[in-house]
Amino acid sequence: LPEINLTKKEYLDESILDNFVSYKHPYMYKRRLTDFIIDTFKIGYNRANQCIVFPVWDVNNKLLFLTQRSVKTKFFILPEGIEKPVYLLNYIYKYGFDTVFVTESQINCLTCWSYHLPSVALFGTGSKEQLDILNKSHIRHYILCFDGDNAGRKGAERFKRYIRSDVLVTDILLPKGKDVNDLDPFEFYNLLNDHEIDGAKLANSEQMKKFYLNSN
């Protein structure tokens, strides 16, 4: 992968993705990704180090960097020294979603999209800079789906403290030791119902229909 010069804002040429998108690894399907989601978000595979490759854009659809996740272990590659954006917020802006799921990892975010639910990821439990970005957005309802562990709980509480007060926040309590990707669609939608979230309504929103129509 190319070196990133952190002394000034630079973007990657999207042609770099051609090196990775020609092959769909079985791991992608194991992690509940669909062909549509893989193709739309240009998820690829790096044969050299056996990693799934995730493009990361800014809100203006400029390619910032690539992250990688091993298909063999939990090894995750995030370029050093970068300021973390909000993953896939550019798609939230593009289609005008005002109710958005918030996850820690890119995989969990993509799982939500595979379940027809708009989502962003924070590359962890979130930073002040990421919350500042969200506080400037048009999003009116955040549905938090942080991991079911102590770090996830702390992250959710911090999110609720620092997000602007004029938006709605629903905190989905995932089962202990679980994350979104551990739950199949039936389990996840039932969990949303337990928190009085109509997942089916969100999945069939006009914005989601537009997303699937225009991304084909």
Coordinates of N, CA and C in Angstrom, one line a residue:
L1 N 0.8 -1.2 0.0 CA 0.0 0.0 0.0 C 0.9 1.3 0.0
P2 N 0.4 2.4 -0.5 CA 1.2 3.6 -0.6 C 1.4 4.2 0.7
E3 N 2.6 4.9 0.8 CA 2.9 5.7 2.0 C 2.0 6.9 2.1
I4 N 1.5 7.3 3.3 CA 0.7 8.5 3.4 C 1.5 9.6 4.0
N5 N 1.6 10.7 3.3 CA 2.3 11.9 3.9 C 1.3 12.6 4.8
L6 N 1.6 12.6 6.1 CA 0.7 13.2 7.1 C 0.9 14.7 7.3
T7 N 1.9 15.3 6.6 CA 2.2 16.7 6.8 C 1.2 17.6 6.1
K8 N 0.5 17.0 5.1 CA -0.5 17.8 4.4 C -1.6 16.8 4.0
K9 N -2.8 17.4 3.7 CA -3.9 16.6 3.3 C -3.7 16.1 1.9
E10 N -3.7 14.8 1.8 CA -3.5 14.1 0.5 C -4.6 13.0 0.3
Y11 N -4.9 12.8 -0.9 CA -5.9 11.8 -1.2 C -5.3 10.7 -2.1
L12 N -5.9 9.5 -2.0 CA -5.5 8.4 -2.9 C -6.3 8.4 -4.2
D13 N -5.7 8.0 -5.2 CA -6.3 7.8 -6.5 C -7.1 6.5 -6.4
E14 N -8.4 6.6 -6.7 CA -9.3 5.4 -6.6 C -8.8 4.2 -7.4
S15 N -8.0 4.5 -8.4 CA -7.5 3.4 -9.2 C -6.8 2.3 -8.4
I16 N -6.3 2.7 -7.2 CA -5.6 1.8 -6.4 C -6.5 0.6 -6.0
L17 N -7.8 0.8 -5.9 CA -8.7 -0.2 -5.5 C -8.8 -1.3 -6.6
D18 N -8.4 -1.0 -7.8 CA -8.4 -2.1 -8.8 C -7.5 -3.2 -8.5
N19 N -6.5 -3.0 -7.6 CA -5.6 -4.1 -7.2 C -6.3 -5.1 -6.2
F20 N -7.5 -4.7 -5.7 CA -8.0 -5.5 -4.6 C -9.4 -6.1 -4.9
V21 N -10.2 -5.4 -5.8 CA -11.6 -5.7 -5.9 C -12.0 -6.9 -6.9
S22 N -11.0 -7.5 -7.5 CA -11.2 -8.6 -8.5 C -11.6 -9.9 -7.8
Y23 N -11.4 -10.0 -6.5 CA -11.6 -11.3 -5.9 C -12.4 -11.1 -4.6
K24 N -13.5 -11.9 -4.4 CA -14.3 -11.9 -3.2 C -13.9 -13.1 -2.3
H25 N -13.3 -12.8 -1.2 CA -12.9 -13.9 -0.3 C -14.1 -14.4 0.5
P26 N -14.1 -15.7 0.7 CA -15.2 -16.3 1.5 C -15.4 -15.7 2.9
Y27 N -14.3 -15.1 3.4 CA -14.4 -14.4 4.7 C -15.4 -13.3 4.7
M28 N -15.6 -12.6 3.6 CA -16.5 -11.5 3.4 C -17.9 -12.0 3.7
Y29 N -18.3 -13.2 3.2 CA -19.6 -13.8 3.4 C -19.8 -14.3 4.8
K30 N -18.7 -14.8 5.3 CA -18.7 -15.3 6.7 C -19.1 -14.2 7.6
R31 N -18.6 -13.0 7.3 CA -18.9 -11.8 8.1 C -20.2 -11.1 7.7
R32 N -21.1 -11.8 7.0 CA -22.4 -11.4 6.7 C -22.5 -10.3 5.6
L33 N -21.5 -10.1 4.9 CA -21.6 -9.1 3.8 C -22.2 -9.7 2.6
T34 N -23.0 -8.9 1.9 CA -23.6 -9.3 0.6 C -22.8 -8.8 -0.6
D35 N -23.1 -9.4 -1.7 CA -22.4 -9.0 -2.9 C -22.7 -7.5 -3.2
F36 N -23.9 -7.1 -3.0 CA -24.3 -5.7 -3.2 C -23.5 -4.8 -2.3
I37 N -23.3 -5.1 -1.1 CA -22.6 -4.3 -0.1 C -21.1 -4.3 -0.4
I38 N -20.6 -5.4 -0.8 CA -19.2 -5.6 -1.2 C -18.9 -4.7 -2.4
D39 N -19.7 -4.7 -3.4 CA -19.5 -4.0 -4.6 C -19.7 -2.5 -4.4
T40 N -20.8 -2.1 -3.7 CA -21.1 -0.7 -3.5 C -20.0 0.0 -2.7
F41 N -19.5 -0.6 -1.6 CA -18.5 0.0 -0.8 C -17.1 -0.4 -1.2
K42 N -16.9 -1.1 -2.3 CA -15.6 -1.4 -2.9 C -14.7 -2.2 -2.0
I43 N -15.3 -3.1 -1.3 CA -14.5 -3.9 -0.3 C -13.6 -4.9 -1.2
G44 N -12.4 -5.0 -0.9 CA -11.4 -5.8 -1.7 C -10.7 -6.8 -0.8
Y45 N -9.7 -7.5 -1.5 CA -8.9 -8.5 -0.8 C -7.5 -8.3 -1.3
N46 N -6.6 -8.2 -0.3 CA -5.1 -8.1 -0.5 C -4.5 -9.5 -0.4
R47 N -4.2 -10.1 -1.6 CA -3.7 -11.5 -1.6 C -2.3 -11.5 -0.9
A48 N -1.5 -10.4 -1.0 CA -0.2 -10.4 -0.4 C -0.1 -10.7 1.1
N49 N -1.1 -10.2 1.8 CA -1.1 -10.4 3.3 C -2.3 -11.0 3.8
Q50 N -3.2 -11.5 2.9 CA -4.4 -12.2 3.2 C -5.3 -11.3 4.1
C51 N -5.5 -10.1 3.6 CA -6.4 -9.1 4.4 C -7.5 -8.6 3.5
I52 N -8.7 -8.4 4.1 CA -9.8 -7.7 3.5 C -9.4 -6.2 3.5
V53 N -9.7 -5.5 2.4 CA -9.3 -4.1 2.3 C -10.6 -3.2 2.2
F54 N -10.6 -2.2 3.1 CA -11.7 -1.3 3.2 C -11.3 0.1 2.8
P55 N -11.9 0.7 1.7 CA -11.6 2.1 1.4 C -12.3 3.0 2.4
V56 N -11.7 4.1 2.7 CA -12.2 5.1 3.7 C -12.2 6.4 3.0
W57 N -13.4 7.0 2.9 CA -13.6 8.3 2.2 C -13.9 9.4 3.3
D58 N -13.7 10.7 2.9 CA -14.2 11.7 3.7 C -15.6 12.1 3.2
V59 N -16.2 13.1 3.8 CA -17.6 13.4 3.5 C -17.8 13.9 2.1
N60 N -16.7 14.3 1.5 CA -16.8 14.8 0.1 C -16.4 13.7 -0.9
N61 N -16.4 12.5 -0.5 CA -16.1 11.3 -1.3 C -14.7 11.2 -1.8
K62 N -13.8 11.9 -1.1 CA -12.4 11.8 -1.4 C -11.8 10.6 -0.7
L63 N -11.0 9.7 -1.4 CA -10.4 8.5 -0.8 C -9.3 8.9 0.1
L64 N -9.4 8.7 1.4 CA -8.4 9.1 2.4 C -7.3 8.1 2.6
F65 N -7.7 6.9 2.8 CA -6.8 5.8 3.1 C -7.5 4.4 3.0
L66 N -6.8 3.4 3.2 CA -7.3 2.0 3.2 C -7.0 1.4 4.5
T67 N -8.0 0.7 5.1 CA -7.7 -0.2 6.3 C -7.7 -1.6 5.8
Q68 N -7.2 -2.5 6.6 CA -7.1 -3.9 6.3 C -7.4 -4.8 7.5
R69 N -8.1 -5.9 7.3 CA -8.4 -6.8 8.3 C -8.0 -8.3 7.9
S70 N -7.2 -8.9 8.7 CA -6.7 -10.3 8.3 C -7.9 -11.2 8.3
V71 N -7.9 -12.2 7.3 CA -8.9 -13.2 7.3 C -8.5 -14.4 8.2
K72 N -7.3 -14.4 8.7 CA -6.8 -15.5 9.5 C -6.9 -15.2 11.0
T73 N -6.6 -13.9 11.4 CA -6.6 -13.5 12.8 C -7.4 -12.2 13.0
K74 N -7.3 -11.6 14.2 CA -8.0 -10.4 14.4 C -7.1 -9.2 14.1
F75 N -6.0 -9.4 13.4 CA -5.1 -8.4 13.1 C -5.7 -7.3 12.2
F76 N -5.6 -6.0 12.6 CA -6.3 -4.9 11.9 C -5.2 -3.9 11.6
I77 N -5.2 -3.4 10.4 CA -4.2 -2.4 10.0 C -4.9 -1.0 9.7
L78 N -4.5 0.0 10.5 CA -5.0 1.3 10.4 C -3.8 2.2 10.2
P79 N -3.7 3.0 9.2 CA -2.5 3.9 9.0 C -2.2 4.7 10.3
E80 N -1.0 4.8 10.6 CA -0.6 5.5 11.8 C -0.7 7.0 11.6
G81 N -1.0 7.7 12.7 CA -1.0 9.2 12.7 C -2.1 9.9 12.0
I82 N -3.1 9.1 11.6 CA -4.2 9.7 10.8 C -5.3 10.2 11.8
E83 N -6.1 11.2 11.4 CA -7.2 11.6 12.1 C -8.4 10.8 11.6
K84 N -9.0 10.1 12.5 CA -10.1 9.1 12.1 C -11.3 9.9 11.6
P85 N -11.8 9.6 10.4 CA -13.1 10.2 10.0 C -14.2 9.4 10.6
V86 N -15.4 9.6 10.1 CA -16.6 8.8 10.4 C -16.9 7.9 9.2
Y87 N -16.6 6.6 9.3 CA -16.7 5.7 8.2 C -18.1 5.7 7.6
L88 N -18.2 5.9 6.3 CA -19.4 5.9 5.4 C -20.4 7.0 5.7
L89 N -19.9 8.1 6.4 CA -20.7 9.3 6.6 C -21.0 9.9 5.2
N90 N -20.1 9.7 4.3 CA -20.4 10.3 2.9 C -21.6 9.7 2.3
Y91 N -21.9 8.4 2.6 CA -23.1 7.8 2.0 C -24.4 8.3 2.8
I92 N -24.2 8.5 4.0 CA -25.3 9.1 4.8 C -25.7 10.4 4.3
Y93 N -24.7 11.3 3.9 CA -25.0 12.6 3.4 C -25.6 12.4 2.0
K94 N -25.0 11.5 1.2 CA -25.5 11.4 -0.2 C -26.9 11.1 -0.3
Y95 N -27.4 10.2 0.6 CA -28.8 9.8 0.4 C -29.7 10.4 1.5
G96 N -29.2 11.3 2.3 CA -30.1 12.0 3.2 C -30.7 11.2 4.4
F97 N -30.0 10.2 4.8 CA -30.5 9.5 6.0 C -30.4 10.4 7.2
D98 N -31.5 10.4 8.0 CA -31.5 11.2 9.2 C -31.6 10.4 10.5
T99 N -31.8 9.0 10.3 CA -31.7 8.1 11.4 C -30.6 7.1 11.0
V100 N -29.6 7.0 11.9 CA -28.3 6.3 11.5 C -27.8 5.4 12.7
F101 N -27.4 4.2 12.4 CA -26.8 3.3 13.3 C -25.3 3.7 13.5
V102 N -24.8 3.6 14.7 CA -23.4 3.9 15.0 C -22.8 2.7 15.6
T103 N -21.7 2.2 15.0 CA -21.0 1.0 15.4 C -19.5 1.4 15.7
E104 N -18.8 0.4 16.3 CA -17.4 0.6 16.5 C -16.6 0.2 15.2
S105 N -16.8 -1.0 14.7 CA -16.0 -1.5 13.6 C -16.6 -1.3 12.3
Q106 N -15.8 -1.3 11.2 CA -16.3 -1.3 9.9 C -17.1 -2.5 9.5
I107 N -16.7 -3.6 10.0 CA -17.5 -4.9 9.7 C -18.9 -4.7 10.3
N108 N -19.0 -4.3 11.5 CA -20.3 -4.1 12.1 C -21.2 -3.1 11.4
C109 N -20.5 -2.0 10.9 CA -21.2 -1.0 10.1 C -21.7 -1.7 8.8
L110 N -20.9 -2.4 8.2 CA -21.3 -3.1 6.9 C -22.4 -4.1 7.1
T111 N -22.3 -4.8 8.3 CA -23.4 -5.7 8.6 C -24.7 -5.0 8.7
C112 N -24.8 -3.9 9.3 CA -26.0 -3.1 9.3 C -26.5 -2.8 7.9
W113 N -25.6 -2.3 7.1 CA -26.0 -2.0 5.7 C -26.5 -3.3 5.0
S114 N -25.9 -4.4 5.3 CA -26.4 -5.7 4.7 C -27.8 -6.0 5.2
Y115 N -28.1 -5.5 6.4 CA -29.5 -5.7 6.9 C -30.4 -4.6 6.5
H116 N -30.0 -3.8 5.6 CA -30.7 -2.6 5.0 C -30.9 -1.5 6.0
L117 N -29.9 -1.3 6.9 CA -30.0 -0.3 7.9 C -28.8 0.6 7.8
P118 N -29.0 2.0 7.6 CA -27.9 2.9 7.3 C -27.0 3.0 8.6
S119 N -25.7 3.0 8.4 CA -24.8 3.0 9.5 C -23.5 3.7 9.2
V120 N -22.8 4.1 10.3 CA -21.5 4.6 10.3 C -20.6 3.9 11.3
A121 N -19.3 4.0 11.2 CA -18.4 3.4 12.2 C -17.4 4.4 12.6
L122 N -16.9 4.2 13.9 CA -16.0 5.1 14.5 C -14.5 4.6 14.6
F123 N -14.3 3.4 14.1 CA -12.9 2.8 14.3 C -12.6 2.6 15.7
G124 N -13.5 2.3 16.5 CA -13.4 2.2 18.0 C -14.6 2.8 18.6
T125 N -14.4 3.3 19.8 CA -15.6 3.9 20.6 C -15.8 5.4 20.4
G126 N -15.0 5.9 19.5 CA -15.2 7.3 19.1 C -14.3 8.3 19.8
S127 N -13.9 9.4 19.0 CA -13.1 10.4 19.5 C -13.8 11.8 19.6
K128 N -13.3 12.7 20.2 CA -13.9 14.1 20.3 C -14.0 14.6 18.9
E129 N -13.0 14.4 18.0 CA -13.0 14.9 16.7 C -14.2 14.3 15.9
Q130 N -14.4 13.0 16.1 CA -15.5 12.4 15.3 C -16.9 12.9 15.8
L131 N -17.0 13.1 17.1 CA -18.2 13.6 17.6 C -18.5 15.0 17.2
D132 N -17.4 15.8 17.0 CA -17.5 17.1 16.5 C -18.1 17.1 15.0
I133 N -17.6 16.1 14.3 CA -18.1 15.9 12.9 C -19.6 15.6 12.9
L134 N -20.0 14.7 13.8 CA -21.4 14.3 13.8 C -22.3 15.4 14.4
N135 N -21.7 16.2 15.2 CA -22.5 17.4 15.8 C -22.8 18.4 14.7
K136 N -22.1 18.4 13.6 CA -22.3 19.3 12.5 C -23.1 18.7 11.4
S137 N -23.6 17.5 11.6 CA -24.3 16.8 10.6 C -25.8 17.1 10.7
H138 N -26.5 16.6 9.7 CA -28.0 16.7 9.7 C -28.7 15.6 10.4
I139 N -28.0 14.6 11.0 CA -28.6 13.4 11.5 C -29.4 13.8 12.8
R140 N -30.6 13.3 12.8 CA -31.5 13.6 13.9 C -31.7 12.5 14.9
H141 N -31.3 11.3 14.6 CA -31.5 10.1 15.5 C -30.4 9.2 15.3
Y142 N -29.7 9.0 16.4 CA -28.6 8.0 16.4 C -29.0 6.7 17.2
I143 N -28.7 5.6 16.6 CA -29.0 4.3 17.2 C -27.7 3.7 17.5
L144 N -27.2 3.7 18.8 CA -25.9 3.2 19.1 C -25.9 1.7 19.2
C145 N -24.9 1.1 18.5 CA -24.8 -0.4 18.6 C -23.3 -0.7 18.9
F146 N -22.9 -0.2 20.0 CA -21.5 -0.5 20.5 C -21.4 -1.9 21.0
D147 N -20.2 -2.4 21.0 CA -20.0 -3.8 21.4 C -20.5 -4.1 22.8
G148 N -20.9 -5.3 23.1 CA -21.4 -5.7 24.4 C -20.3 -6.0 25.4
D149 N -19.4 -5.0 25.7 CA -18.4 -5.1 26.7 C -18.2 -3.8 27.4
N150 N -17.2 -3.8 28.3 CA -17.0 -2.5 29.1 C -16.7 -1.4 28.3
A151 N -15.8 -1.6 27.3 CA -15.3 -0.5 26.4 C -16.5 0.0 25.6
G152 N -17.4 -0.9 25.2 CA -18.6 -0.4 24.4 C -19.5 0.4 25.3
R153 N -19.7 0.0 26.5 CA -20.6 0.7 27.4 C -20.0 2.1 27.7
K154 N -18.7 2.2 27.9 CA -18.1 3.5 28.2 C -18.2 4.4 27.0
G155 N -18.0 3.8 25.8 CA -18.1 4.5 24.6 C -19.5 5.1 24.3
A156 N -20.5 4.3 24.6 CA -21.9 4.7 24.4 C -22.2 5.9 25.4
E157 N -21.7 5.7 26.6 CA -22.0 6.8 27.6 C -21.3 8.1 27.2
R158 N -20.1 8.0 26.7 CA -19.4 9.2 26.2 C -20.1 9.8 25.0
F159 N -20.5 9.0 24.1 CA -21.3 9.5 23.0 C -22.5 10.3 23.4
K160 N -23.2 9.7 24.3 CA -24.5 10.4 24.8 C -24.2 11.7 25.5
R161 N -23.0 11.8 26.2 CA -22.6 13.0 26.9 C -22.3 14.1 26.0
Y162 N -21.6 13.8 24.9 CA -21.0 14.8 24.0 C -21.8 15.1 22.7
I163 N -22.7 14.3 22.4 CA -23.5 14.6 21.2 C -24.5 15.7 21.5
R164 N -24.8 16.5 20.5 CA -25.6 17.7 20.7 C -27.0 17.3 21.3
S165 N -27.5 18.1 22.1 CA -28.7 17.8 23.0 C -30.0 17.8 22.2
D166 N -30.0 18.3 21.0 CA -31.3 18.4 20.2 C -31.5 17.3 19.3
V167 N -30.7 16.2 19.5 CA -31.0 15.0 18.7 C -31.4 13.8 19.6
L168 N -32.0 12.8 19.0 CA -32.4 11.6 19.8 C -31.3 10.6 19.7
V169 N -31.1 10.0 20.8 CA -30.1 8.9 20.9 C -30.8 7.7 21.5
T170 N -30.7 6.5 20.8 CA -31.2 5.3 21.3 C -30.0 4.3 21.5
D171 N -29.8 3.8 22.7 CA -28.7 3.0 23.0 C -29.1 1.5 23.0
I172 N -28.7 0.8 22.0 CA -29.0 -0.6 21.9 C -28.0 -1.4 22.8
L173 N -28.5 -2.1 23.7 CA -27.7 -2.9 24.6 C -27.5 -4.3 24.0
L174 N -26.3 -4.5 23.4 CA -26.0 -5.8 22.8 C -25.7 -6.8 23.9
P175 N -26.0 -8.1 23.6 CA -25.7 -9.1 24.6 C -24.2 -9.1 25.0
K176 N -23.9 -9.5 26.2 CA -22.6 -9.4 26.7 C -21.6 -10.3 25.8
G177 N -20.5 -9.6 25.5 CA -19.5 -10.3 24.6 C -19.9 -10.4 23.2
K178 N -21.0 -9.8 22.7 CA -21.4 -9.8 21.3 C -21.3 -8.5 20.7
D179 N -21.2 -8.5 19.3 CA -21.3 -7.3 18.5 C -22.3 -7.5 17.5
V180 N -22.6 -6.5 16.6 CA -23.7 -6.6 15.6 C -23.4 -7.8 14.7
N181 N -22.2 -8.0 14.3 CA -21.9 -9.1 13.4 C -22.1 -10.5 13.9
D182 N -22.2 -10.6 15.3 CA -22.5 -11.9 15.9 C -24.0 -12.3 15.8
L183 N -24.8 -11.3 15.4 CA -26.3 -11.5 15.4 C -26.8 -11.7 14.0
D184 N -27.6 -12.7 13.7 CA -28.2 -12.8 12.4 C -29.3 -11.8 12.3
P185 N -29.9 -11.6 11.1 CA -30.9 -10.5 10.9 C -32.1 -10.7 11.9
F186 N -32.6 -11.9 12.1 CA -33.7 -12.1 12.9 C -33.4 -11.7 14.4
E187 N -32.2 -12.1 14.9 CA -31.8 -11.7 16.2 C -31.7 -10.2 16.4
F188 N -31.1 -9.6 15.3 CA -30.8 -8.2 15.4 C -32.1 -7.4 15.4
Y189 N -33.0 -7.7 14.5 CA -34.3 -7.0 14.4 C -35.1 -7.2 15.7
N190 N -35.0 -8.4 16.3 CA -35.7 -8.6 17.5 C -35.2 -7.7 18.6
L191 N -33.8 -7.6 18.6 CA -33.2 -6.7 19.6 C -33.6 -5.2 19.4
L192 N -33.8 -4.8 18.2 CA -34.3 -3.5 17.9 C -35.7 -3.3 18.4
N193 N -36.5 -4.3 18.2 CA -37.9 -4.3 18.7 C -37.9 -4.1 20.2
D194 N -37.0 -4.8 20.9 CA -36.9 -4.7 22.3 C -36.7 -3.3 22.8
H195 N -36.0 -2.5 21.9 CA -35.7 -1.1 22.2 C -36.6 -0.1 21.5
E196 N -37.8 -0.7 21.0 CA -38.8 0.1 20.4 C -38.3 0.8 19.1
I197 N -37.5 0.1 18.4 CA -37.0 0.6 17.1 C -37.6 -0.2 16.0
D198 N -38.3 0.4 15.1 CA -39.0 -0.3 14.0 C -38.0 -0.5 12.9
G199 N -37.2 -1.6 12.9 CA -36.2 -1.8 11.9 C -36.7 -2.0 10.5
A200 N -37.9 -2.6 10.4 CA -38.5 -2.8 9.1 C -38.8 -1.5 8.5
K201 N -39.3 -0.6 9.2 CA -39.7 0.8 8.7 C -38.4 1.5 8.2
L202 N -37.3 1.4 8.9 CA -36.1 2.0 8.5 C -35.5 1.3 7.3
A203 N -35.6 0.0 7.2 CA -35.1 -0.8 6.1 C -35.8 -0.5 4.8
N204 N -37.1 -0.1 4.9 CA -37.9 0.2 3.8 C -38.2 1.7 3.6
S205 N -37.3 2.5 4.1 CA -37.4 4.0 4.0 C -37.2 4.4 2.5
E206 N -37.6 5.6 2.2 CA -37.4 6.1 0.8 C -35.9 6.3 0.6
Q207 N -35.2 6.7 1.6 CA -33.7 6.8 1.4 C -33.0 5.5 1.1
M208 N -33.4 4.4 1.8 CA -32.8 3.2 1.6 C -33.2 2.6 0.2
K209 N -34.4 2.8 -0.2 CA -34.8 2.4 -1.6 C -34.0 3.1 -2.6
K210 N -33.8 4.4 -2.4 CA -33.0 5.2 -3.3 C -31.6 4.7 -3.3
F211 N -31.0 4.4 -2.2 CA -29.7 3.8 -2.1 C -29.5 2.6 -2.9
Y212 N -30.4 1.6 -2.8 CA -30.4 0.4 -3.5 C -30.6 0.6 -5.0
L213 N -31.5 1.5 -5.4 CA -31.8 1.8 -6.8 C -30.6 2.5 -7.5
N214 N -30.0 3.5 -6.8 CA -29.0 4.3 -7.5 C -27.6 3.6 -7.4
S215 N -27.4 2.6 -6.5 CA -26.1 2.0 -6.4 C -26.0 0.8 -7.3
N216 N -27.0 0.4 -8.0 CA -27.0 -0.7 -8.9 C -26.2 -0.3 -10.2

